[in-house]
CSV table of C-alpha atoms and ligand atoms in Angstrom, one decimal:
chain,number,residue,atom,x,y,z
A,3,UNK,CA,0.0,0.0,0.0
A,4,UNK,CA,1.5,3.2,-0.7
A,5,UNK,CA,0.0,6.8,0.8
A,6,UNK,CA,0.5,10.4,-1.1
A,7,UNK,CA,0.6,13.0,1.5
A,8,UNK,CA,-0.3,16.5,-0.8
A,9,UNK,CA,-0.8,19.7,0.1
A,10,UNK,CA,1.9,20.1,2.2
A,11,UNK,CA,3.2,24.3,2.4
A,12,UNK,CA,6.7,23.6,3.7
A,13,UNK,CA,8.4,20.3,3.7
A,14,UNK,CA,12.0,20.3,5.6
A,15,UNK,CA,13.6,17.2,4.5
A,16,UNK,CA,17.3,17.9,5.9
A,17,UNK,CA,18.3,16.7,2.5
A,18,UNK,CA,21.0,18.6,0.6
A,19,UNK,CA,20.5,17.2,-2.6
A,20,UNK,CA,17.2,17.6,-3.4
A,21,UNK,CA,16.3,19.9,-6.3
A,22,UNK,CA,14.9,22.8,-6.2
A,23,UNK,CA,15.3,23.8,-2.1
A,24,UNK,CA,14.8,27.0,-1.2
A,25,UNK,CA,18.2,28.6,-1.2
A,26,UNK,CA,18.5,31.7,1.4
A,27,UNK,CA,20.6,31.3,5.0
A,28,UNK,CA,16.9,31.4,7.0
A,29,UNK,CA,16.7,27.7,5.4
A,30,UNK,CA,19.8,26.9,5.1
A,31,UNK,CA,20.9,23.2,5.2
A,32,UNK,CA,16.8,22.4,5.5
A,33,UNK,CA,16.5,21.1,2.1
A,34,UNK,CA,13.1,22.9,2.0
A,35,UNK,CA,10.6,22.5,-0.8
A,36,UNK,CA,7.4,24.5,-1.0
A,37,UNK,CA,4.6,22.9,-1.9
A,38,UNK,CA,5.2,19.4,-1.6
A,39,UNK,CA,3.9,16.0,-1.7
A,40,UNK,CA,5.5,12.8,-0.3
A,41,UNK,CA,4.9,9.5,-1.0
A,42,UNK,CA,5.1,6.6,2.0
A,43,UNK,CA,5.0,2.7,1.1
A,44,UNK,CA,5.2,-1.0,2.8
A,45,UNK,CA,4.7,-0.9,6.8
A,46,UNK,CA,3.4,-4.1,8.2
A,47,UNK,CA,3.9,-6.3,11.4
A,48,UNK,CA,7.6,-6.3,10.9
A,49,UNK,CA,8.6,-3.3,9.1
A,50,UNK,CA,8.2,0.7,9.3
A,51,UNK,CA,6.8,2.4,6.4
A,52,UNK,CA,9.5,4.2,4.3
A,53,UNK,CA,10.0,7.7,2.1
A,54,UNK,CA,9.3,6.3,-1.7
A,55,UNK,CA,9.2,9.6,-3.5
A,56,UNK,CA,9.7,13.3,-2.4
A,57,UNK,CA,9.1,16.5,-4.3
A,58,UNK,CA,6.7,19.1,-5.6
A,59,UNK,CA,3.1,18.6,-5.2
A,60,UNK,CA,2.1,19.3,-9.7
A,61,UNK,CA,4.8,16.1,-10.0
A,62,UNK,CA,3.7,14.0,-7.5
A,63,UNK,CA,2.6,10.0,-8.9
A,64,UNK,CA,-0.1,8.6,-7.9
A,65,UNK,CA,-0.3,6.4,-4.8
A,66,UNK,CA,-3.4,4.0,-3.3
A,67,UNK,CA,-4.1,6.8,-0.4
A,68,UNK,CA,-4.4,9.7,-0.8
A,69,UNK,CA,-4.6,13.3,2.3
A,70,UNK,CA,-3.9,16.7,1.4
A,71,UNK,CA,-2.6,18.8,4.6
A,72,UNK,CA,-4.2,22.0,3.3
A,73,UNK,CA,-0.6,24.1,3.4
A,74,UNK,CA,0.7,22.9,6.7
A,75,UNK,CA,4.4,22.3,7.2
A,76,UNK,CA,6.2,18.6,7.5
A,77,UNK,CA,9.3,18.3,9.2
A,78,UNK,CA,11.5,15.4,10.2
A,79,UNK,CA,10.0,13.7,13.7
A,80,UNK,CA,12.2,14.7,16.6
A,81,UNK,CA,15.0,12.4,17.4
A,82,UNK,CA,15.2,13.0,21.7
A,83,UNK,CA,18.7,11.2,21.5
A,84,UNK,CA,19.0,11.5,25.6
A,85,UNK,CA,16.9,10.6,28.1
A,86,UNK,CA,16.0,8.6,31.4
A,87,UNK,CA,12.3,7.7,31.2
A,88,UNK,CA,12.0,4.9,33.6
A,89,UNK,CA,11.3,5.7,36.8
A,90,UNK,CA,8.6,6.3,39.9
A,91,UNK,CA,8.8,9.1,42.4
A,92,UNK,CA,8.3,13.0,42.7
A,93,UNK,CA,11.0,15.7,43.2
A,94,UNK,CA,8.8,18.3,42.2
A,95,UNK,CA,10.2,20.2,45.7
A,96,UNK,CA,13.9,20.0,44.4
A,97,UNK,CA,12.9,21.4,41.3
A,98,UNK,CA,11.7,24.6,43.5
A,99,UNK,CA,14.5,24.7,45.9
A,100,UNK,CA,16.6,24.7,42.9
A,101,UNK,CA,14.5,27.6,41.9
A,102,UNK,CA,15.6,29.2,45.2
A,103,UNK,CA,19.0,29.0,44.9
A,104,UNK,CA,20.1,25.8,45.9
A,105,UNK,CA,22.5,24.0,43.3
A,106,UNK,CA,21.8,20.5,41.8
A,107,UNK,CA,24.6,18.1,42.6
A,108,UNK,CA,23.2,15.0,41.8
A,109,UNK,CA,22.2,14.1,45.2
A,110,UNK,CA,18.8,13.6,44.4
A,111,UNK,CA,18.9,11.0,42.3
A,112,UNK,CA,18.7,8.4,45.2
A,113,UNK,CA,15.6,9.9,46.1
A,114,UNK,CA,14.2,8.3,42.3
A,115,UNK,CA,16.2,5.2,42.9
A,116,UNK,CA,14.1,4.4,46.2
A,117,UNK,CA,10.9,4.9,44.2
A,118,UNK,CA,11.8,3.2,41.6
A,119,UNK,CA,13.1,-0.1,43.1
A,120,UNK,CA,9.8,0.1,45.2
A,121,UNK,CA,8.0,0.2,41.9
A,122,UNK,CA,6.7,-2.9,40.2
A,123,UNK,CA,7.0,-3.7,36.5
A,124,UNK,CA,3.2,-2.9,35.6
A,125,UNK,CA,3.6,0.2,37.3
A,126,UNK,CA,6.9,1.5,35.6
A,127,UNK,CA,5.7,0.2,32.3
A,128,UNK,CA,2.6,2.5,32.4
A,129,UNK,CA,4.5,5.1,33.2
A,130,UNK,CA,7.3,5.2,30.4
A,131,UNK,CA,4.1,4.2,27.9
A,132,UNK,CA,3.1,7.6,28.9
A,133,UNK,CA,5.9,9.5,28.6
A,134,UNK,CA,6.8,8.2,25.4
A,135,UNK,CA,3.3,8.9,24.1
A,136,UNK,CA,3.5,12.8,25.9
A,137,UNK,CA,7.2,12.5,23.4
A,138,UNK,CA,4.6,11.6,20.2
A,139,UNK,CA,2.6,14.1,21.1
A,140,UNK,CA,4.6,16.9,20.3
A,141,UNK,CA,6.6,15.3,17.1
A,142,UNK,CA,9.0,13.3,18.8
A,143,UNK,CA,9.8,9.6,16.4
A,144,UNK,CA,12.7,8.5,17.9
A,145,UNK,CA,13.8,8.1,21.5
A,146,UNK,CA,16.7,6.8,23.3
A,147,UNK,CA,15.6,5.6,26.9
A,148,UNK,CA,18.7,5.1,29.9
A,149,UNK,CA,18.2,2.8,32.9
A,150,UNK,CA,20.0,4.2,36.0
A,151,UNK,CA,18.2,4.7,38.4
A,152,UNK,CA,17.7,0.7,40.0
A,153,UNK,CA,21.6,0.2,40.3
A,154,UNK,CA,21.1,-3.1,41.1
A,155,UNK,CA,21.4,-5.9,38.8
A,156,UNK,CA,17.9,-7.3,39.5
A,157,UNK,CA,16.4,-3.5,38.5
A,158,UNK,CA,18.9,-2.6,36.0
A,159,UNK,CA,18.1,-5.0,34.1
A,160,UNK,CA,14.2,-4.7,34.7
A,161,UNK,CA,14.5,-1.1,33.5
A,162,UNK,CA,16.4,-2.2,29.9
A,163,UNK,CA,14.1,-4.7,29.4
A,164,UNK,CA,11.2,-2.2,29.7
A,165,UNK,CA,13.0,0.5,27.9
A,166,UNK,CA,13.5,-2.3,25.0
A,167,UNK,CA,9.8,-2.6,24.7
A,168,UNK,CA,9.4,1.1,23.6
A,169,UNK,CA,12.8,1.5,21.4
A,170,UNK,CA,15.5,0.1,20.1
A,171,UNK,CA,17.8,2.8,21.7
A,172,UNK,CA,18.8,1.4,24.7
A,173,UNK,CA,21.4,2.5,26.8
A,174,UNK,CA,22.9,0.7,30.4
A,175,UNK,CA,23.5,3.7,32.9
A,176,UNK,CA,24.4,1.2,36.0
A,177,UNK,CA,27.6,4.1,36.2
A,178,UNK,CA,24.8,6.7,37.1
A,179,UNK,CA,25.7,7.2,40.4
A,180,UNK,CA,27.3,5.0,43.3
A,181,UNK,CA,24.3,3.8,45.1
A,182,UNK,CA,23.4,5.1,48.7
A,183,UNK,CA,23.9,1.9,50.0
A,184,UNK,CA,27.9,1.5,49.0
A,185,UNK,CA,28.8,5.3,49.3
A,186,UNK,CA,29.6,4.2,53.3
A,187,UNK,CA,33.7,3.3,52.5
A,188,UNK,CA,36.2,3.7,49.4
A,189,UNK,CA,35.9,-0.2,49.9
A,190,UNK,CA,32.6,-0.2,49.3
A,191,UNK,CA,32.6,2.0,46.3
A,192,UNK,CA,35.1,-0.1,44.6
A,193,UNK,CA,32.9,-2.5,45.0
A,194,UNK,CA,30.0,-1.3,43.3
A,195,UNK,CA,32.6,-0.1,40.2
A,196,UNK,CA,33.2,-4.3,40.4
A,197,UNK,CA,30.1,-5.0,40.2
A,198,UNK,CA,28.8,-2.8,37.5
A,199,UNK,CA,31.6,-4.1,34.8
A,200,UNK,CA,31.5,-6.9,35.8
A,201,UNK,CA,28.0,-9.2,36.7
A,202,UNK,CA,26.0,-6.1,36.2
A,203,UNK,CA,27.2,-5.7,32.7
A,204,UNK,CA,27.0,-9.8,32.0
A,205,UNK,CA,23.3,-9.2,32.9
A,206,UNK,CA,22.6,-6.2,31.1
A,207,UNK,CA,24.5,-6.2,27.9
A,208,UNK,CA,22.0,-8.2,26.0
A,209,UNK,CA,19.3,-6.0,26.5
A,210,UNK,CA,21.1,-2.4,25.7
A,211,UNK,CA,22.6,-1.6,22.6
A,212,UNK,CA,24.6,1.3,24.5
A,213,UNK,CA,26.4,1.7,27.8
A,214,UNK,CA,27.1,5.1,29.6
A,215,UNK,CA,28.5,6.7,32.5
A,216,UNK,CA,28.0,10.1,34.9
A,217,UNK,CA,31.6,10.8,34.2
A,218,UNK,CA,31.4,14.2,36.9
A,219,UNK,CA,34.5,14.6,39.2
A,220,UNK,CA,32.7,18.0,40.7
A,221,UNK,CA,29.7,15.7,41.9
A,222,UNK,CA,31.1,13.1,44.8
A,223,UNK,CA,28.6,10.5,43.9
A,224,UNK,CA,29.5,10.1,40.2
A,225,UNK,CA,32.7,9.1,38.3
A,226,UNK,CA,36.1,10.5,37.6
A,227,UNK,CA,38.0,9.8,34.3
A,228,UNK,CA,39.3,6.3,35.3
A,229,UNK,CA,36.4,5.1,36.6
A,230,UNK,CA,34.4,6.2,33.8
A,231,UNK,CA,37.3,4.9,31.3
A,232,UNK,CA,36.6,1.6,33.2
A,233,UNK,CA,33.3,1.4,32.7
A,234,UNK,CA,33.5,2.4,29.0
A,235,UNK,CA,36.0,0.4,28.1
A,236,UNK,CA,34.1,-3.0,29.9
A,237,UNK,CA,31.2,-1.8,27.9
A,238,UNK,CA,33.1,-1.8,24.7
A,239,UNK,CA,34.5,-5.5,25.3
A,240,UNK,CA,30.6,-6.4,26.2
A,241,UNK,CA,29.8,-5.4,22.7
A,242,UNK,CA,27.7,-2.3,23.6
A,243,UNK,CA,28.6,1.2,21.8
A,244,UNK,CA,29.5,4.5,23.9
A,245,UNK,CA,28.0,7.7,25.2
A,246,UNK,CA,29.1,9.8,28.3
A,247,UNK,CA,27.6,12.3,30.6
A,248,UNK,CA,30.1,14.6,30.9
A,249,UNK,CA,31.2,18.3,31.6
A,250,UNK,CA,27.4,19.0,32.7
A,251,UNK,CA,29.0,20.8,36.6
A,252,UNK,CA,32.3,21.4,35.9
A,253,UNK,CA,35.2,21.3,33.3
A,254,UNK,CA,36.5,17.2,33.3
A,255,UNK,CA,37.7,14.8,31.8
A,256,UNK,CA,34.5,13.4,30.0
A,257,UNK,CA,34.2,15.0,27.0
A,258,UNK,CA,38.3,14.0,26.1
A,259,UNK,CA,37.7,10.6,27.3
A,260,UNK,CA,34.4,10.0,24.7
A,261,UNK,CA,36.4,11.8,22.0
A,262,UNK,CA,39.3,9.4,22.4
A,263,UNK,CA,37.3,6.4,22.6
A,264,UNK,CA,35.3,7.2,19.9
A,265,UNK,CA,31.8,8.0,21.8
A,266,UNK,CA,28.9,8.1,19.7
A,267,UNK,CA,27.8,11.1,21.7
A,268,UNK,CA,29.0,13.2,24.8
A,269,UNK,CA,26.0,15.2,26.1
A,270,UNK,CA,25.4,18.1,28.7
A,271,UNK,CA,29.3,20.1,27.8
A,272,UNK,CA,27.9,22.9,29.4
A,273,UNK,CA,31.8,23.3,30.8
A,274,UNK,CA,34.4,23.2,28.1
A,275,UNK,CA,38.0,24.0,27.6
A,276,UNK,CA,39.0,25.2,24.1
A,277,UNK,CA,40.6,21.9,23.8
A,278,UNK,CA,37.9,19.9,24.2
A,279,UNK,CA,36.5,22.3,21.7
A,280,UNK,CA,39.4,21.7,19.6
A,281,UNK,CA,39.2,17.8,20.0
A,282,UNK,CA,35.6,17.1,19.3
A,283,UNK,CA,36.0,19.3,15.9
A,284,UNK,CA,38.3,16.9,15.0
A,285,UNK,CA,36.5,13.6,15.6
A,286,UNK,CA,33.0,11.8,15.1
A,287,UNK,CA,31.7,12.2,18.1
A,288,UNK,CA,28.5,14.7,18.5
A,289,UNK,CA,28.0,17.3,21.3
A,290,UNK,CA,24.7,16.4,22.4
A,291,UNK,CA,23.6,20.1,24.6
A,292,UNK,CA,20.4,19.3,26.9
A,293,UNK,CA,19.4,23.2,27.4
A,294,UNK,CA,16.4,22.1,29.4
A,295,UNK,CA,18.7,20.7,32.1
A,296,UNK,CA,20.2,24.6,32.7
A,297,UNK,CA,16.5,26.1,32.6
A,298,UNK,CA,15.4,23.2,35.2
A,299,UNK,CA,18.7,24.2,37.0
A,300,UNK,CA,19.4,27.7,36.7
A,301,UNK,CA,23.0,27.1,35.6
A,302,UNK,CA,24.7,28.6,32.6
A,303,UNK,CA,23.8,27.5,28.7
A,304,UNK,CA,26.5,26.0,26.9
A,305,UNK,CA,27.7,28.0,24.1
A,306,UNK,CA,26.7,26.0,20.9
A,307,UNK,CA,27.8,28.8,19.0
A,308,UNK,CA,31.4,28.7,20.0
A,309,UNK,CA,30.8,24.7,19.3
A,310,UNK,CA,29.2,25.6,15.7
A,311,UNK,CA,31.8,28.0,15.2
A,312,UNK,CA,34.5,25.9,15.4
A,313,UNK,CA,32.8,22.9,13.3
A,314,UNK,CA,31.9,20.4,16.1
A,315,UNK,CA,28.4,18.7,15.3
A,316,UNK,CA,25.6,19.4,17.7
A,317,UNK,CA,22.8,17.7,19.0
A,318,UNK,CA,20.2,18.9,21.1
A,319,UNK,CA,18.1,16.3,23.5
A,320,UNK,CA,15.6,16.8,26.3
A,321,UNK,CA,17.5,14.4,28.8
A,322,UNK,CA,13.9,13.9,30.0
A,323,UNK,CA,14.2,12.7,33.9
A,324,UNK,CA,13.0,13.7,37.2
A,325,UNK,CA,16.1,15.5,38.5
A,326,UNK,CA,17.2,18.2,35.9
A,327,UNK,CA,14.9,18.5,33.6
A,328,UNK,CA,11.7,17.2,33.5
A,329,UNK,CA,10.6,17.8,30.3
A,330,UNK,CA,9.5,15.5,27.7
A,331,UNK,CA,9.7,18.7,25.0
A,332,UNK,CA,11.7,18.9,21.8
A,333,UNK,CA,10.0,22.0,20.4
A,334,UNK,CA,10.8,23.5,23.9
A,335,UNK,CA,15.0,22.5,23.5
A,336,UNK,CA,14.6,24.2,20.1
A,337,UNK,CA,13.3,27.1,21.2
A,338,UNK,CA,16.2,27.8,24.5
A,339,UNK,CA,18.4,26.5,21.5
A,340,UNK,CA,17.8,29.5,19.6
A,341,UNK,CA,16.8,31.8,22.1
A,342,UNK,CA,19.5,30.8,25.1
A,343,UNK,CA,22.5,29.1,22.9
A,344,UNK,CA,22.8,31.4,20.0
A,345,UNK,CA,21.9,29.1,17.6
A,346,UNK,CA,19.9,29.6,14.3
A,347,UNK,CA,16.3,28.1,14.2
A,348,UNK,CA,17.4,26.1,11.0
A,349,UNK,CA,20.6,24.9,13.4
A,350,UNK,CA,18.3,24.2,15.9
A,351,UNK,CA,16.0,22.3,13.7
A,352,UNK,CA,18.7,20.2,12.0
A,353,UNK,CA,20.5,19.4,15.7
A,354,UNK,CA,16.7,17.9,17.1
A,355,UNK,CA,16.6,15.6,13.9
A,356,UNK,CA,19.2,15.2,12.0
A,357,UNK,CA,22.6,15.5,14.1
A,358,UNK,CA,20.5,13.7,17.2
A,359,UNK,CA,20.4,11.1,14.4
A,360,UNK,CA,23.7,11.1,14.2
A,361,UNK,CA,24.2,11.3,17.7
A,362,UNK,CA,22.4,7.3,17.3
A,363,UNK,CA,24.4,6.7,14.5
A,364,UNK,CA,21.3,6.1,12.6
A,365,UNK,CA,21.1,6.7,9.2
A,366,UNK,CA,17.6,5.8,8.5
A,367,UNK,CA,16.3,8.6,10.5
A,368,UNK,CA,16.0,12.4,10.7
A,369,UNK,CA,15.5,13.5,7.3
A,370,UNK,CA,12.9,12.9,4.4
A,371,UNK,CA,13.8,11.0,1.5
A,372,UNK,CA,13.7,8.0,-0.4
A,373,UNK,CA,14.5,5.4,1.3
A,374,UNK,CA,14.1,7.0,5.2
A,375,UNK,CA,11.6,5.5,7.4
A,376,UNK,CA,8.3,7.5,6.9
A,377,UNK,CA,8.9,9.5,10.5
A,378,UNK,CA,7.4,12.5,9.9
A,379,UNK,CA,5.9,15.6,12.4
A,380,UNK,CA,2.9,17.8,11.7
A,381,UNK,CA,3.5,21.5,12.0
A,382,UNK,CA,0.1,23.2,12.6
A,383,UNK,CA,1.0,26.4,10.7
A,384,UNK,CA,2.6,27.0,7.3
A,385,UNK,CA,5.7,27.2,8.1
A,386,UNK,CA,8.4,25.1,10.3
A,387,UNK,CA,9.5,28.2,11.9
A,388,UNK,CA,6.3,28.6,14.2
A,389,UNK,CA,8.0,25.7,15.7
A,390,UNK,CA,10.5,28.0,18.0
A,391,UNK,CA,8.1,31.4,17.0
A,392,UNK,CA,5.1,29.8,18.8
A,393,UNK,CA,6.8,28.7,21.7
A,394,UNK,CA,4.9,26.8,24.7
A,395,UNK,CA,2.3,26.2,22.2
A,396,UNK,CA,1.0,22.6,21.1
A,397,UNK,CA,2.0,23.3,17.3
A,398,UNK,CA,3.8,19.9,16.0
A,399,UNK,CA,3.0,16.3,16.8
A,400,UNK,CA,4.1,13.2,15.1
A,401,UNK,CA,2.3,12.2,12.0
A,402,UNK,CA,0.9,9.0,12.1
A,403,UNK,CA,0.5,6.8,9.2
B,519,NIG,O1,21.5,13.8,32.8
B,519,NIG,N1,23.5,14.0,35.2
B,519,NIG,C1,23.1,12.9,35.5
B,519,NIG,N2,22.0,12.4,35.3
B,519,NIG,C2,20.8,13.1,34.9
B,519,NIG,C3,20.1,13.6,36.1
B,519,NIG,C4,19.5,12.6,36.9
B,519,NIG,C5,18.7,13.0,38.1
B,519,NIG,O2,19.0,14.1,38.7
B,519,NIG,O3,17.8,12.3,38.4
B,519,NIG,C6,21.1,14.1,33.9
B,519,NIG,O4,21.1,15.4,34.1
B,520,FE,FE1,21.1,12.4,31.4
C-alpha cells in the first residue's frame, strides 16, 4: 500500500541534494521544498513504512491513499537522542529549591532510585508508555531511553528490558551514580565499580545496545576519568557502543575521554576548555547540549555557538528525567536552542533531527527522503519556523500513518 501526502506548504527534508530547495541562509541546510507532496509505502507487522518519493506537489505519482494537509508544514519527527524515562517518584520540591537558589549536585537521584526499586513492572511500564506517548505528542519519532536509576542488577536489568519494549535505543547507565547503600567506604565503592563491569554488565548487555557513564568529578557520587574509562572500556569489550555524561558541573575529563574512545555522543558540555572544543572538531563524536537541564537548574547554557563556530556537530536532546529537567519537549530545547544558545532556528531544527540522528548513529532517520523511514511531524502552521516562534504552544506532533 503506498500513501500520497499533498498539500503540504513547507516540507524540511534535511536533505542537501534535493532539487529545487529553497536557497536563502533562514533555510539553510533544511533542504526545503514548498509545496510538496511525499509518498510513504510498505509498513506491516515487521517493518516501518519508508519515504518512496519526495518533491513538488504538480509532479507527484499517484499512490493507493491519498490526504492533502491544506498548506501545513512537515518536518523530520524529533529524534530525543538523551533521556532517562523509567522511573517512579516526585522531586517536584527539588525542582523549586533549585528555583531558590540551591545547586543540583546530583544528590537527588537516590531519592528516584528508592521509588523506583519500590515500583513494580506494571507500574513502571505504564508510566514510560506515557511519557513516550507525551514524546509523540509533540513530534517526537525516535527516543533513546537510559536505565540508572535501579543500580542493582535485578532493576537494571528490569528497566532495559522495559526501555526495550518502547525502542530500540537502549542505553545501560548502571555508572549513574554510586548507590546510597555503598557510598559508606572507598571499599565499598570499589565494590559497586566491580560489580557494574562486571555481573551487572553480563546481565545487562544483552538487552542495551549502549552503555554510559555520569563521568562528573565536581559531583562526589559520580565518576572520575578512570572510573568512567573503566566502565567504558568494559562496555566496549561487552559489545555495547558508547556515550558519556560529561562536563554537565564542571570542566573534566569526559568529554576527552568519549572523543578518544570514539563515543557516539557526549552530552550536557555545558563546561568546556578550548581543547575539548578543539578535539571534538576533530572527531565523530557529536556534542549532544540538553538546554532544558540549565532552565530546570538555573545554571549557565553551553555556548553552541562557539561549538558551531568551530565545526563540532551538535545535538540537542531533552534528557527527560525527574532531577534536571523534567521535560518530555523537543520543540521546547529548540526554542532555549535559539533563544538561550545562539543558535539559528534552521541549526536548531537540524541538531533535534538530524545530528540527534547522528548522535544514534542512525542513518535511517531524521530526514525525508527516499529510502528514510516515513517518520514524519505535523507543523500546525505554514511554516516550520512557528516551531520555535510559537513557543509553549502545542503546534507539532508526530504524523501518524
Ligand atoms: O542527565 N547528570 C546525571 N543524570 C541526569 C540527572 C539525573 C537526576 O537528577 O535524576 C542528567 O542530568
Ligand atoms: Fe542524562
Amino acid at each position: 500500500m503506498s500513501m500520497l501526502i499533498t498539500g503540504i506548504g513547507e516540507l524540511v527534508t534535511n536533505d542537501g541534494t534535493v532539487d529545487g530547495a529553497v536557497d536563502d541562509p533562514l533555510h539553510a541546510g533544511l533542504g526545503v521544498i514548498r509545496d510538496a507532496a511525499v509518498v510513504l509505502s510498505g509498513g506491516g507487522e515487521d517493518s516501518a513504512p519508508t519515504v518512496e518519493w519526495v518533491g513538488p506537489a504538480d509532479q507527484a505519482p499517484a499512490a493507493d491513499w491519498s490526504i492533502s494537509l491544506e498548506g501545513r508544514a512537515v518536518v523530520p519527527g524529533f529524534v530525543d537522542s538523551h533521556s532517562h524515562l523509567v522511573f517512579d517518584g516526585d522531586r517536584s520540591a527539588e525542582f523549586a529549591a533549585r528555583m531558590s537558589g540551591t545547586p543540583y549536585d546530583g544528590g537527588g537521584i537516590t531519592v528516584t532510585v528508592e521509588a523506583t526499586r519500590a515500583a513494580d513492572r506494571p507500574r513502571l511500564r505504564e508510566l514510560l508508555q506515557q511519557r513516550v506517548s507525551e514524546m509523540r505528542s509533540q513530534g517526537t519519532t525516535t527516543v533513546e531511553v537510559k536505565s540508572g536509576y535501579g543500580l542493582t542488577v535485578e532493576d537494571e536489568v528490569k528497566a532495559l528490558r522495559l526501555a526495550r519494549e518502547v525502542t530500540p535505543e537502549v542505553t545501560f547507565l548502571g555508572a549513574h551514580v554510586v548507590p546510597p547503600e555503598a557510598r559508606g567506604s572507598a571499599a565499598d565503592r570499589a565494590a559497586y565499580l566491580d560489580l557494574v563491569v562486571g555481573e551487572m554488565l553480563t546481565a545487562c548487555a544483552p538487552h542495551a545496545r549502549w552503555i554510559d557513564v555520569f563521568c562528573e568529578p565536581a559531583s562526589p557520587h559520580a565518576f572520575d576519568g578512570e572510573e568512567s574509562r573503566r566502565v567504558l572500556e568494559a562496555g566496549r569489550d561487552a559489545g555495547l557502543e558508547l556515550r558519556v555524561h560529561g562536563n554537565q558541573l564542571g570542566h573534566g575529563p569526559g568529554v576527552q575521554l568519549a572523543v578518544e574512545l570514539g563515543a557516539a555522543s557526549v552530552d550536557h558540555c555545558t563546561y568546556l576548555t578550548d581543547e575539548d572544543v578543539e578535539a571534538l572538531a576533530g572527531s565523530g563524536t557529536v556534542a549532544t547540549l540538553l538546554p532544558g537541564v540549565e532552565f530546570s537548574t538555573r545554571q549557565p547554557y553551553p555556548d553552541a555557538r562557539r561549538l558551531l563556530d568551530a565545526g563540532v556537530q551538535v545535538a540537542i536532546a531533552t534528557d527527560c528525567n525527574p532531577g534536571t529537567c523534567y521535560s518530555s519537549s523537543m520543540p521546547l530545547m529548540i526554542a532555549l536552542a535559539v533563544r538561550e544558545m545562539g543558535m539559528t532556528p534552521a541549526e536548531a531544527l537540524r541538531a533535534a533531527t538530524v545530528t540527534a540522528a547522528k548522535a544514534l548513529r542512525r542513518t535511517d532517520i531524521g530526514r525525508i527522503a527516499v529510502g528514510q523511514r516515513a517518520d514524519l511531524a505535523l507543523v500546525d502552521a505554514p511554516s516550520w519556523l512557528h516551531i520555535p516562534y510559537r513557543v509553549g504552544v502545542p503546534v507539532v506532533r508526530a504524523l501518524e500513518v
